[in-house]
Coordinates of C-alpha atoms and ligand atoms in Angstrom, one line a residue:
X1 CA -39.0 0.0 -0.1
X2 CA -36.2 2.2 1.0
X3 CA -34.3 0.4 4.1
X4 CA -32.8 4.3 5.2
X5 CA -33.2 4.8 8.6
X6 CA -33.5 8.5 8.7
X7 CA -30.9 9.4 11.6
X8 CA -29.1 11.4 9.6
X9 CA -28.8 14.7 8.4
X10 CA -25.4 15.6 9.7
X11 CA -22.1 16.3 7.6
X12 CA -19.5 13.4 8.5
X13 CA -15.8 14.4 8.2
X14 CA -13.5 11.7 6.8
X15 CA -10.2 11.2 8.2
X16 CA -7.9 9.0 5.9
X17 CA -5.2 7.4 8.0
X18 CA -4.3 5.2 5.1
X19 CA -0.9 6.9 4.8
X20 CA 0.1 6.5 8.5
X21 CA -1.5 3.9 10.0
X22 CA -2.3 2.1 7.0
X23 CA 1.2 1.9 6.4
X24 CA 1.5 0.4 10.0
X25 CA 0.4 -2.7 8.2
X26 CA 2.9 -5.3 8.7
X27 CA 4.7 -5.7 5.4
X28 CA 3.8 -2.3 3.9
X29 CA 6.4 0.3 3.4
X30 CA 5.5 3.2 0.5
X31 CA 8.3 5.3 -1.1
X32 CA 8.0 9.1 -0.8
X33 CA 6.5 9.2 -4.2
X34 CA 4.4 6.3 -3.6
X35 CA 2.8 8.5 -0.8
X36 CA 2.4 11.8 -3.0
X37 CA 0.9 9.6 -5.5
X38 CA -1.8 8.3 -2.7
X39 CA -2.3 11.5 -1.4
X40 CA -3.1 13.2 -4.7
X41 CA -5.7 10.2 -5.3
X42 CA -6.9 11.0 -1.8
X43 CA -7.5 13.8 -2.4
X44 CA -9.3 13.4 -5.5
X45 CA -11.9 11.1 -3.8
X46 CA -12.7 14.1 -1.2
X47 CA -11.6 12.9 2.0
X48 CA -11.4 15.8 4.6
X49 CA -8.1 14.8 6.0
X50 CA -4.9 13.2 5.0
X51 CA -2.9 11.9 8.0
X52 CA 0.2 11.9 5.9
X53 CA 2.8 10.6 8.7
X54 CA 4.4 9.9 12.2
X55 CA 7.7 12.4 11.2
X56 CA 9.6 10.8 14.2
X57 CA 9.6 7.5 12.5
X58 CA 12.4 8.1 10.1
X59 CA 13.9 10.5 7.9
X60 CA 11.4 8.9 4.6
X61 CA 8.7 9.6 6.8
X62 CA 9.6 13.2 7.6
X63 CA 10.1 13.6 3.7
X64 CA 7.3 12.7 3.0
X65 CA 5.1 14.9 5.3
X66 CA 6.8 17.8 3.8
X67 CA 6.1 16.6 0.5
X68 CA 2.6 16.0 0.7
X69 CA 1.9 19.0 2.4
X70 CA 3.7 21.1 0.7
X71 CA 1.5 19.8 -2.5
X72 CA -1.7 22.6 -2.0
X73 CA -4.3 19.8 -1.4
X74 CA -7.8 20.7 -0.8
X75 CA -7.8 18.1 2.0
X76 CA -6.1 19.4 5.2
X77 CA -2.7 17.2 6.4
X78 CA -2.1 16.1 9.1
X79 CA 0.8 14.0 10.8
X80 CA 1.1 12.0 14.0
X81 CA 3.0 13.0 16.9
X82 CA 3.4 11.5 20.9
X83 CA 3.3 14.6 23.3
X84 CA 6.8 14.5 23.4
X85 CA 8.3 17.9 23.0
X86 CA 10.8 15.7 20.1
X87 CA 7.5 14.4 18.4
X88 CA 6.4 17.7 18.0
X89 CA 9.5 19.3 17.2
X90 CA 9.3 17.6 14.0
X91 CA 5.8 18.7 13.5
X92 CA 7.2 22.4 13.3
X93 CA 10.1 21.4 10.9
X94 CA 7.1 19.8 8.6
X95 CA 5.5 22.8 8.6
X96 CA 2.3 21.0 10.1
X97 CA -0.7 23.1 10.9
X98 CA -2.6 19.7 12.0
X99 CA -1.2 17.5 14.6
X100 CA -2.4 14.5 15.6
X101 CA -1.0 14.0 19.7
X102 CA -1.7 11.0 21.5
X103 CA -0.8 9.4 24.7
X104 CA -2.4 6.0 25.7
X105 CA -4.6 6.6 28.9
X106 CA -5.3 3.0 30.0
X107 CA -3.7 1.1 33.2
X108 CA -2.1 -1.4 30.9
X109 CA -0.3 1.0 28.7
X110 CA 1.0 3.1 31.5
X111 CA 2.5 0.2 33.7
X112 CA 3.6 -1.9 30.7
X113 CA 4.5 0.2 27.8
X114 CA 5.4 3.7 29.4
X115 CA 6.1 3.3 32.5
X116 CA 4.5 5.7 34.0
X117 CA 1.8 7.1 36.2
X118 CA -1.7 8.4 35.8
X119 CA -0.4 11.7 36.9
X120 CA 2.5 11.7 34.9
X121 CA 0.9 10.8 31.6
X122 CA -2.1 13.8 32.9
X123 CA 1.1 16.2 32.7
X124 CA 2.3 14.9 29.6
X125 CA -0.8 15.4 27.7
X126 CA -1.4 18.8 28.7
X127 CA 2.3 19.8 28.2
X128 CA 2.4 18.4 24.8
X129 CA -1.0 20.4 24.3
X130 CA -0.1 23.3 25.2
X131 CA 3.7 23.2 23.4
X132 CA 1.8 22.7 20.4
X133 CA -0.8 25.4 20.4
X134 CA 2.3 27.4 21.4
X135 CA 3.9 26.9 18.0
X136 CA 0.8 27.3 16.2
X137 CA -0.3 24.1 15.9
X138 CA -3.7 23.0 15.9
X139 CA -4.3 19.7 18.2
X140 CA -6.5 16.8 17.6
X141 CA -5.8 14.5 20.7
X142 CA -6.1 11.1 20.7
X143 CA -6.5 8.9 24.4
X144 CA -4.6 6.1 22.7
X145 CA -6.6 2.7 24.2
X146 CA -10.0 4.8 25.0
X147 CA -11.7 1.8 25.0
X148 CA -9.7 0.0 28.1
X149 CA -8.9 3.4 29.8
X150 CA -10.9 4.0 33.5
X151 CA -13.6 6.6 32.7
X152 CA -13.0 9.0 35.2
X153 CA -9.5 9.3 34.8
X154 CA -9.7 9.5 31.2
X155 CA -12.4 12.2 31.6
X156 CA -9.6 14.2 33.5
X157 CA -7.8 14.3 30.8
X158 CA -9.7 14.6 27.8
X159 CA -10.9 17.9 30.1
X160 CA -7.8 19.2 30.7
X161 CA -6.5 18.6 26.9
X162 CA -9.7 20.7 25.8
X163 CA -8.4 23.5 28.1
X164 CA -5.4 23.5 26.8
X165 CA -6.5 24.2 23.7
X166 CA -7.1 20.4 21.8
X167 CA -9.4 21.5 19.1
X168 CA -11.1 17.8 18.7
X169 CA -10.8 14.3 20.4
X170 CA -10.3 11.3 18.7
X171 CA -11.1 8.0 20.6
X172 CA -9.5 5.2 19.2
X173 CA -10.3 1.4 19.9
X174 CA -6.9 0.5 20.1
X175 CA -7.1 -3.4 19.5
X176 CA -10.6 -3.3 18.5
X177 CA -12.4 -4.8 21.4
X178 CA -15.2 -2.7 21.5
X179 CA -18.6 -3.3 20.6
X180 CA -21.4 -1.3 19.1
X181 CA -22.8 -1.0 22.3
X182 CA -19.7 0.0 24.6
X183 CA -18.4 2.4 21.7
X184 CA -21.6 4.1 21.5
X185 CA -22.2 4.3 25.2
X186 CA -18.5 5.9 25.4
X187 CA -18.6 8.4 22.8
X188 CA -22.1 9.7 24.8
X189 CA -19.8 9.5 28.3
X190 CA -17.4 11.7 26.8
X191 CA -19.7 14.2 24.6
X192 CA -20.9 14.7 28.0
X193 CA -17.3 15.8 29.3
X194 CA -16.1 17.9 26.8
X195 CA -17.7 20.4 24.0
X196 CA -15.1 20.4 21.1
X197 CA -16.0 17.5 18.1
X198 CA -15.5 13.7 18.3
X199 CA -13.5 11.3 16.5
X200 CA -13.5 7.6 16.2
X201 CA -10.5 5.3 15.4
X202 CA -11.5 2.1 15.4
X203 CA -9.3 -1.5 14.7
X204 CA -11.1 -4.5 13.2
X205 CA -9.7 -7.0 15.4
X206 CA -13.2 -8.5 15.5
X207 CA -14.0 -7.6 12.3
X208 CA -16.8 -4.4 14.1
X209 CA -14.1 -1.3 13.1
X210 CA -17.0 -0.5 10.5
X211 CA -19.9 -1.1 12.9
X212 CA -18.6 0.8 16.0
X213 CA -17.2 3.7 13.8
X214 CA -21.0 4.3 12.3
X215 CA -22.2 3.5 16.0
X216 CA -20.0 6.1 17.2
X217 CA -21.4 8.5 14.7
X218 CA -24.7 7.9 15.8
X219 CA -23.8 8.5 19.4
X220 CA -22.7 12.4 18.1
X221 CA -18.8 11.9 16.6
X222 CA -18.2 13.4 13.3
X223 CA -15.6 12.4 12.0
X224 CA -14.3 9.0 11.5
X225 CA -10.6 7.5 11.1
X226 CA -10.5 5.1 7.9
X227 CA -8.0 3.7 5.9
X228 CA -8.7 2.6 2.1
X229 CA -9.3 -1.2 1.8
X230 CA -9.4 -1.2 5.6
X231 CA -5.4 -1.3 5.7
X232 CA -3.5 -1.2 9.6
X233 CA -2.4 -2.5 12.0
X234 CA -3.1 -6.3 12.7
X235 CA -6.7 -6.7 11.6
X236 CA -6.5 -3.1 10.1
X237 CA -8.7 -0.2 10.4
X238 CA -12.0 0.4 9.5
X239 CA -12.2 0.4 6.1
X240 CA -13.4 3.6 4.2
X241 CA -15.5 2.4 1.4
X242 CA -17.4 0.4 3.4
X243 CA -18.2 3.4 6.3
X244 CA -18.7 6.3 3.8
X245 CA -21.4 3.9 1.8
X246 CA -23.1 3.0 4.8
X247 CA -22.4 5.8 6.7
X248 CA -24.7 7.6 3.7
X249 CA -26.8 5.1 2.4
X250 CA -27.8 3.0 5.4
X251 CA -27.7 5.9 7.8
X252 CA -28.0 8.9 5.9
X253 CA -25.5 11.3 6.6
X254 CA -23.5 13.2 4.1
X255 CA -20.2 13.2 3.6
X256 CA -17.5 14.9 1.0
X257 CA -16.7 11.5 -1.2
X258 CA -17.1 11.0 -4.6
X259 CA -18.1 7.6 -4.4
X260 CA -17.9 6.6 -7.8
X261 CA -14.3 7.2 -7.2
X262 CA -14.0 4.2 -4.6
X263 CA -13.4 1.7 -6.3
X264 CA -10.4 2.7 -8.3
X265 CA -8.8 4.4 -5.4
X266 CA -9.2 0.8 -4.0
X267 CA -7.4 -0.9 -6.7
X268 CA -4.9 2.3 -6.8
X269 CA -4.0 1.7 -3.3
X270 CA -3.9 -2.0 -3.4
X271 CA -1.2 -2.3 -6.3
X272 CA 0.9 0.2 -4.2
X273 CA 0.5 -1.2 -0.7
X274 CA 1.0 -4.6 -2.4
X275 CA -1.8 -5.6 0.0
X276 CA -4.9 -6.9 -2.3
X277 CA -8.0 -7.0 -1.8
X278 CA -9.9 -10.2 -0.7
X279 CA -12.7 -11.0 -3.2
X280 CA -15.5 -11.0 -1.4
X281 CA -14.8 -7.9 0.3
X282 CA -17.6 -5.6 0.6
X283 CA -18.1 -2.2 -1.8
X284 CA -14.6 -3.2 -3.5
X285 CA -14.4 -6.5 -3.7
X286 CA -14.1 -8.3 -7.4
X287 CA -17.2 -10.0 -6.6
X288 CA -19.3 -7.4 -4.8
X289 CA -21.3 -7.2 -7.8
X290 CA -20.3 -10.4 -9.3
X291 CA -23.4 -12.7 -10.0
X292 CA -22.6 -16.7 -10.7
X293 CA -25.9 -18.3 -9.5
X294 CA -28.6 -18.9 -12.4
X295 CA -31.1 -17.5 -9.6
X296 CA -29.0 -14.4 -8.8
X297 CA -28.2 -13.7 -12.5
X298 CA -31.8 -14.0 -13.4
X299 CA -33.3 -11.5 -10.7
X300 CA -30.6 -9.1 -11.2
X301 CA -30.5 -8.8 -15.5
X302 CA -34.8 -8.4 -14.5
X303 CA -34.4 -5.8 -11.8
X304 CA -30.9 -5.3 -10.5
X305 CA -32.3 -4.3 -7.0
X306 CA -33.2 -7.8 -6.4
X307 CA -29.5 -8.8 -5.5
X308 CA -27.4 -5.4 -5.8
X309 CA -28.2 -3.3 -2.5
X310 CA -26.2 -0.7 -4.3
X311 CA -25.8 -0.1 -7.9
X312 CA -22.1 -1.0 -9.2
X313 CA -21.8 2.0 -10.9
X314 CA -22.1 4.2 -8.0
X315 CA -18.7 3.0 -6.6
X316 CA -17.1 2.9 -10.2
X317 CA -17.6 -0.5 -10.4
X318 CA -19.3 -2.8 -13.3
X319 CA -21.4 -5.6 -12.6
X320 CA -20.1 -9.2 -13.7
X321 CA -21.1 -11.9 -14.5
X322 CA -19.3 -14.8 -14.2
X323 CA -19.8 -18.4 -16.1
X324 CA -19.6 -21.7 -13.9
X325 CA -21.1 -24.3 -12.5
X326 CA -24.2 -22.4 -11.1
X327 CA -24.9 -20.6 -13.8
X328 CA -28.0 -20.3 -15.7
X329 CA -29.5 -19.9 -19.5
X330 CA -30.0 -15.8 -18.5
X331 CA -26.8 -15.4 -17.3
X332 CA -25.3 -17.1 -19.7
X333 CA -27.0 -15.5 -23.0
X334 CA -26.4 -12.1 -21.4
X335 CA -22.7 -13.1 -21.2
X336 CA -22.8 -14.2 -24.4
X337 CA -24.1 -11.0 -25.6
X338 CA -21.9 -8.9 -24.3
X339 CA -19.2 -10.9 -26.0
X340 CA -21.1 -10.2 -29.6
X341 CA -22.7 -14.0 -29.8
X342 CA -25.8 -14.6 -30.7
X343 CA -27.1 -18.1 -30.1
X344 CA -30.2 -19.8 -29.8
X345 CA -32.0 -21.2 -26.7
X346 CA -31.1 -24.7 -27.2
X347 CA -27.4 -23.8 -27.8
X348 CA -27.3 -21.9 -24.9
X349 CA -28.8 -24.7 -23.1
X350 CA -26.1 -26.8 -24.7
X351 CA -23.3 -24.4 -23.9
X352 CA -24.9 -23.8 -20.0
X353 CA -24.0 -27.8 -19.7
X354 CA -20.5 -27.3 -21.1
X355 CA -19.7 -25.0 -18.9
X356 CA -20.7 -26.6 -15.7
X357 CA -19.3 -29.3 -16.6
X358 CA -15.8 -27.1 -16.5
X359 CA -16.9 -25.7 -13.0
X360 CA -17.7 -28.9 -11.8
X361 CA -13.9 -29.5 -12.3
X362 CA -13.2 -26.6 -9.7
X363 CA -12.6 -24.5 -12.7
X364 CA -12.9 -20.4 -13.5
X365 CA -14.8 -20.2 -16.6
X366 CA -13.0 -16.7 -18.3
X367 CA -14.7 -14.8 -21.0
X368 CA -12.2 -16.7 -23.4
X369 CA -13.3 -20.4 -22.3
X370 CA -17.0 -19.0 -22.9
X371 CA -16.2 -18.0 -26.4
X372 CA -14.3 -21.3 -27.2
X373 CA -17.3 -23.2 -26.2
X374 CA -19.7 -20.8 -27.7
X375 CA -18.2 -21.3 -31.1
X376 CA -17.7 -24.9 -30.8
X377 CA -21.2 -25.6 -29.9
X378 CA -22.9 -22.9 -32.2
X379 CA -20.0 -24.2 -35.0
X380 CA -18.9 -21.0 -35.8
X381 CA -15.8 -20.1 -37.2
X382 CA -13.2 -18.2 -35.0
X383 CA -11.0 -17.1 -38.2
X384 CA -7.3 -16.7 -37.4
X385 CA -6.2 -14.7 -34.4
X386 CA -5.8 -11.4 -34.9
X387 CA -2.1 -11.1 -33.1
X388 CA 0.1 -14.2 -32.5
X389 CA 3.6 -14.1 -31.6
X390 CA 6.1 -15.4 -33.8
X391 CA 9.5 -14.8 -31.8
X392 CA 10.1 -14.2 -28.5
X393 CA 13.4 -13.3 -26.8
X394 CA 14.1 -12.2 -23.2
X395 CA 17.0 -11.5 -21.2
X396 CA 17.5 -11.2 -17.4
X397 CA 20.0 -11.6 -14.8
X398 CA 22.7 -9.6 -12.5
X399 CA 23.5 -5.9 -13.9
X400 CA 21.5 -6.4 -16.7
X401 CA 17.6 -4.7 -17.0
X402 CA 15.1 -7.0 -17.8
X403 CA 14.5 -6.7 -21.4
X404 CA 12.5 -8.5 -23.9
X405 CA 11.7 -8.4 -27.6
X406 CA 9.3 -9.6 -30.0
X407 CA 8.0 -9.9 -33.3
X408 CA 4.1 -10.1 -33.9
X409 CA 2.0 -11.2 -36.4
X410 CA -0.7 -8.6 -37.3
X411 CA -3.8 -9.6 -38.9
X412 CA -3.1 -11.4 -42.1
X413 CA 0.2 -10.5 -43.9
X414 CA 1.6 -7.8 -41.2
X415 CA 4.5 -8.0 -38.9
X416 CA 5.9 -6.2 -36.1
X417 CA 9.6 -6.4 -33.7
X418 CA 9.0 -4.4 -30.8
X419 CA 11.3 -4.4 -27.5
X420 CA 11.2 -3.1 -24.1
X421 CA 12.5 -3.0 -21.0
X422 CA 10.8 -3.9 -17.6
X423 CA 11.0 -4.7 -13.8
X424 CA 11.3 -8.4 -14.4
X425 CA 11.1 -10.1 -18.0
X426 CA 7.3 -10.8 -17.8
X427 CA 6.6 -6.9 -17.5
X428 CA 9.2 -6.9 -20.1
X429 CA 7.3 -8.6 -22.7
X430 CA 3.5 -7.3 -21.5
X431 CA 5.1 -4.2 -21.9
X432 CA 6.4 -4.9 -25.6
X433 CA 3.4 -6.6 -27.0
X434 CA 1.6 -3.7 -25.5
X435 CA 3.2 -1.0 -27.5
X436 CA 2.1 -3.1 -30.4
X437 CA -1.9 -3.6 -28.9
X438 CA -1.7 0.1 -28.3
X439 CA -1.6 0.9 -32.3
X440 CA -5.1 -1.2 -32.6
X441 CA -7.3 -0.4 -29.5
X442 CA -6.3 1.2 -26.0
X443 CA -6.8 -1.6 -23.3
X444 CA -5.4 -1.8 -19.8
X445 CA -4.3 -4.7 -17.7
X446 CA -6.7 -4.3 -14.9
X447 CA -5.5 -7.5 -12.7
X448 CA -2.5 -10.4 -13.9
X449 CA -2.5 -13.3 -11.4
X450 CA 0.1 -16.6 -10.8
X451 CA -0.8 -19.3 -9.0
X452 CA 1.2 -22.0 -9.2
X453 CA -0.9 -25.6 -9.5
X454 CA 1.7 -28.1 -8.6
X455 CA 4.6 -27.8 -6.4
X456 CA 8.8 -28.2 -7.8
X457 CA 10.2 -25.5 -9.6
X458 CA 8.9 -27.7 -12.9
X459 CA 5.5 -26.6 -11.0
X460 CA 2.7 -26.1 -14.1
X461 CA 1.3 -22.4 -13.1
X462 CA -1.8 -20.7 -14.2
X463 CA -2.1 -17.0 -15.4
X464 CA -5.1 -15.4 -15.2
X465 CA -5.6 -11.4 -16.4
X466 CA -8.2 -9.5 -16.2
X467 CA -7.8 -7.0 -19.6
X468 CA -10.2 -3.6 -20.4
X469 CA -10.7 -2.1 -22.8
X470 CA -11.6 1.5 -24.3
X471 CA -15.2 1.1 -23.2
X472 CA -14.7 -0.6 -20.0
X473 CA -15.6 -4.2 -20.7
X474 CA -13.9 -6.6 -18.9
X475 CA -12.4 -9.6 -21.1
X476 CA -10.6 -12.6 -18.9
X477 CA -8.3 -14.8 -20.2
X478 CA -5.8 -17.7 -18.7
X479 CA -3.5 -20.0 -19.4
X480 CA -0.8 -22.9 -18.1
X481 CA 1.7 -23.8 -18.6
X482 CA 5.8 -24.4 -16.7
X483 CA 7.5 -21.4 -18.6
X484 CA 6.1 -18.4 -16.8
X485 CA 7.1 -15.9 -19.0
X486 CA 5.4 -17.3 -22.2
X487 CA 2.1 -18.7 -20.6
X488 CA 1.6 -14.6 -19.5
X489 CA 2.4 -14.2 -23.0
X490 CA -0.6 -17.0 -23.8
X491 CA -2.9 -15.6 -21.6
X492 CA -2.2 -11.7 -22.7
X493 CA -2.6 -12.4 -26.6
X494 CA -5.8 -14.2 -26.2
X495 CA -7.3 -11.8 -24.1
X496 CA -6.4 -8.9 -26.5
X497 CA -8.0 -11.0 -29.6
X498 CA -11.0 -11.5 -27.5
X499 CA -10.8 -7.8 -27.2
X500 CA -10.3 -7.3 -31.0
X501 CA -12.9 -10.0 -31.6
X502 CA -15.9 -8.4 -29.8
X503 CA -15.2 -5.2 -31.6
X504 CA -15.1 -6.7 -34.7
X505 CA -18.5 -8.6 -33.7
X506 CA -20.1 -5.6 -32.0
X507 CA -19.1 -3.5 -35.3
X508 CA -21.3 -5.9 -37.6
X509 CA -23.9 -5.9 -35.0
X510 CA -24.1 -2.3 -35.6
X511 CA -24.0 -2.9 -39.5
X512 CA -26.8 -4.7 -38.9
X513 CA -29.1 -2.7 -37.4
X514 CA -28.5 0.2 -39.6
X515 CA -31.0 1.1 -42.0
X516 CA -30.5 -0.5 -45.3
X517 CA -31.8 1.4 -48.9
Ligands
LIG1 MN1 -4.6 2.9 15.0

């Protein structure tokens, strides 16, 4: 049954450009320590190089390029440069023992970017080359615009680039317009020019970075550019958790990632870039291993292999499944059992309807909806909340740091003032009632979204917030509400008693099932 097509075999570098041109992103700017940070996590997940920065850029960029590579990584850094004497200059000042030189090669660049001739960009490349291996720099070279370059004059110079010393050649698809087909065809066109290693760097323009990188491969490069959550320019690159899965599970080649790392470098990344990442998206995605479908649900809780090509655990992800208007009885009891309900088949049946009913609406169903209509259908008692806020205070304006405070209700008789200061008043207060949650159980705020649902600044909005907790379940919660500030507050507090609730449930399963004498 294995769908592995055994090309395979070889070791496939990775080369993470999510700090350069993942940063080219329009709208994405990191802070030096916003790039250490990313580095470090880089490195973590294994990649084989960190292209940490173009040092010309700016003086944050130069810092930063120090920074990280003065860090003692196990991945090598590296840093963009043009073959400009300037570009490189900075190189040496970063201490750089991996340059990254590029020069576009196609007809359209050289007339309308640069300005210059074939023969004149020939000179450049080698001159920038050789300056570089003069300072002790070694040179991956990059024909910027490969794709749309004239073959035999970019053959010249990828030839004379080797003989000055390039240690590897990168061919990028500049504006993604190659295909499978042309890319592979290309790479074999210049593996037969020069000797030293291959690189791709493909753009996803037409949504084939992915598919010509792991063409490309195929056709003898090894080593492919990739950004986390397929972050660049335009369109972006191609993205690295979906070419190091498929690059090892469709196609069998090995690389240095630890997978199970990808999807929390993902969501890492993400929350710094400020770039999320689309739902559907593959290998990362919130719902790459989501399941709503009754059919889906069913196949998967019998064999998982029916609907996951790739078990969720392998990229550090968990398999959900999510209540609405396709689901069915299965996935609906197995929901319910992870929540600590047990229920009969004719109230599942009964709480199936209610809930599609709510997705018929256009409605999410969150694990807190579930267990409202759970108990109201089954008739069971929820008991009072565990936390509930009494008082709430926050303050914010000019000069003054966000602050909150707030006074809890714990359990029956107990009660708690906490306050804290944030980057806007609702991090305020998430942060305060935290340092109260923290005392009970550990959980983390994996994902808090606002969406406002009508327009005006009386607009109603909806929070929704993904919480976890200590053993990695997932709880949702939402809520509405105009006052922004308290329906996070809403939404927080009942996710954390679901939280506390399914403990409390799972602890009398336990009880249960323990041997009685
Ligand atoms: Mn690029």
């Amino acid at each position: 049954m294995s769908t592995v097509q055994r090309t395979g075999g070889r070791r496939i570098r990775i080369f993470d450009t999510t700090l350069r041109d993942g940063e080219q992103t329009p709208g994405v700017s990191l802070t030096v320590e916003k790039k250490i940070e990313i580095a470090k996590t880089l490195d973590i997940l294994g990649v084989d190089v960190i292209e940490a920065g173009f040092p010309i850029v700016s003086d944050g960029e130069l810092e930063s390029v120090k920074a990280i590579n003065k860090l003692g990584l196990k991945s090598q850094i590296c840093a963009l440069s043009r073959v400009e004497k300037s570009d490189i200059d900075k190189l040496i000042e970063c201490d750089i023992a991996y340059g990254h030189l590029f020069i576009a090669t196609s007809d359209l660049h050289l007339q309308y970017k640069l300005n210059m001739t074939r023969e004149a960009a020939y000179r450049a490349a080698v001159e920038g080359v050789e300056y570089a291996r003069a300072h002790g720099i070694r040179v991956e070279f990059s024909a910027e615009d490969a794709t749309r370059s004239e073959r035999t004059f970019l053959a010249e110079v990828l030839k004379a680039v080797e003989a000055a010393g390039a240690e590897r050649i990168d061919v990028p698809d500049t504006v993604g317009t190659a295909t499978p087909e042309t890319f592979s065809d290309l790479i074999r066109f210049i593996r037969a020019n020069v000797r030293v290693p291959l690189s791709t760097h493909c753009h996803d323009d037409y949504g084939l970075a992915v598919a010509n990188s792991l063409a490309g491969i195929v056709a003898g490069a090894d080593q492919a550019h990739v950004t986390v959550n397929g972050l660049g320019e335009r369109a972006g690159n191609a993205s690295l958790e979906e070419f190091v899965m498929a690059v090892s599970r469709l196609y069998n080649f090995e690389t240095g990632i630890n997978t199970k790392l990808l999807y929390s470098t993902s969501r890492f990344v993400a929350k710094e870039s400020g770039i999320f990442v689309q739902p559907n998206k593959a290998v990362v995605g919130e719902n790459a291993f989501g399941h709503e479908s009754g059919i889906h649900t069913h196949g998967v809780l019998n064999l998982p292999a029916t609907y996951e090509p790739m078990e969720p655990e392998l990229v550090g992800a968990h398999r959900r499944i999510q209540a609405g208007k396709h689901a069915g009885s299965h996935g609906v009891a197995a929901q319910l059992q992870s929540l600590g309900i047990e229920a009969s088949r004719d109230e599942i049946k009964r709480i199936v309807q209610r809930v599609k009913v709510i997705g018929d609406q256009g409605k999410g169903v969150t694990d807190v909806d579930l267990d409202r209509i759970a108990r109201e259908v089954i008739g069971l008692e929820r008991g009072n909340p565990f936390l509930k806020v009494t008082d709430l205070a926050v303050i914010t304006g000019i000069k003054t740091v966000p602050t909150a405070s707030v006074r809890l209700t714990i359990g029956e008789d107990q009660t708690m003032t906490v306050a804290e200061t944030g980057t806007g008043p609702v991090d305020a207060v998430i942060k305060a009632i935290q340092t109260v949650t923290d005392r009970f159980t550990k959980i983390r705020l994996r994902e808090y979204k606002l969406e406002a649902i009508t327009g005006g600044t009386d607009a109603e909005a909806e929070v929704v917030v993904k919480i976890e907790d200590e053993d990695g379940n997932i709880t949702t919660a939402s809520s509405t509400g105009t006052d922004i500030v308290m329906t996070s507050v809403d939404a927080l507090i009942s996710g954390f008693n679901e939280v506390m609730l399914r403990k409390a449930r799972s602890n009398t399963q336990k009880m249960k099932i323990a041997p009685t004498n």
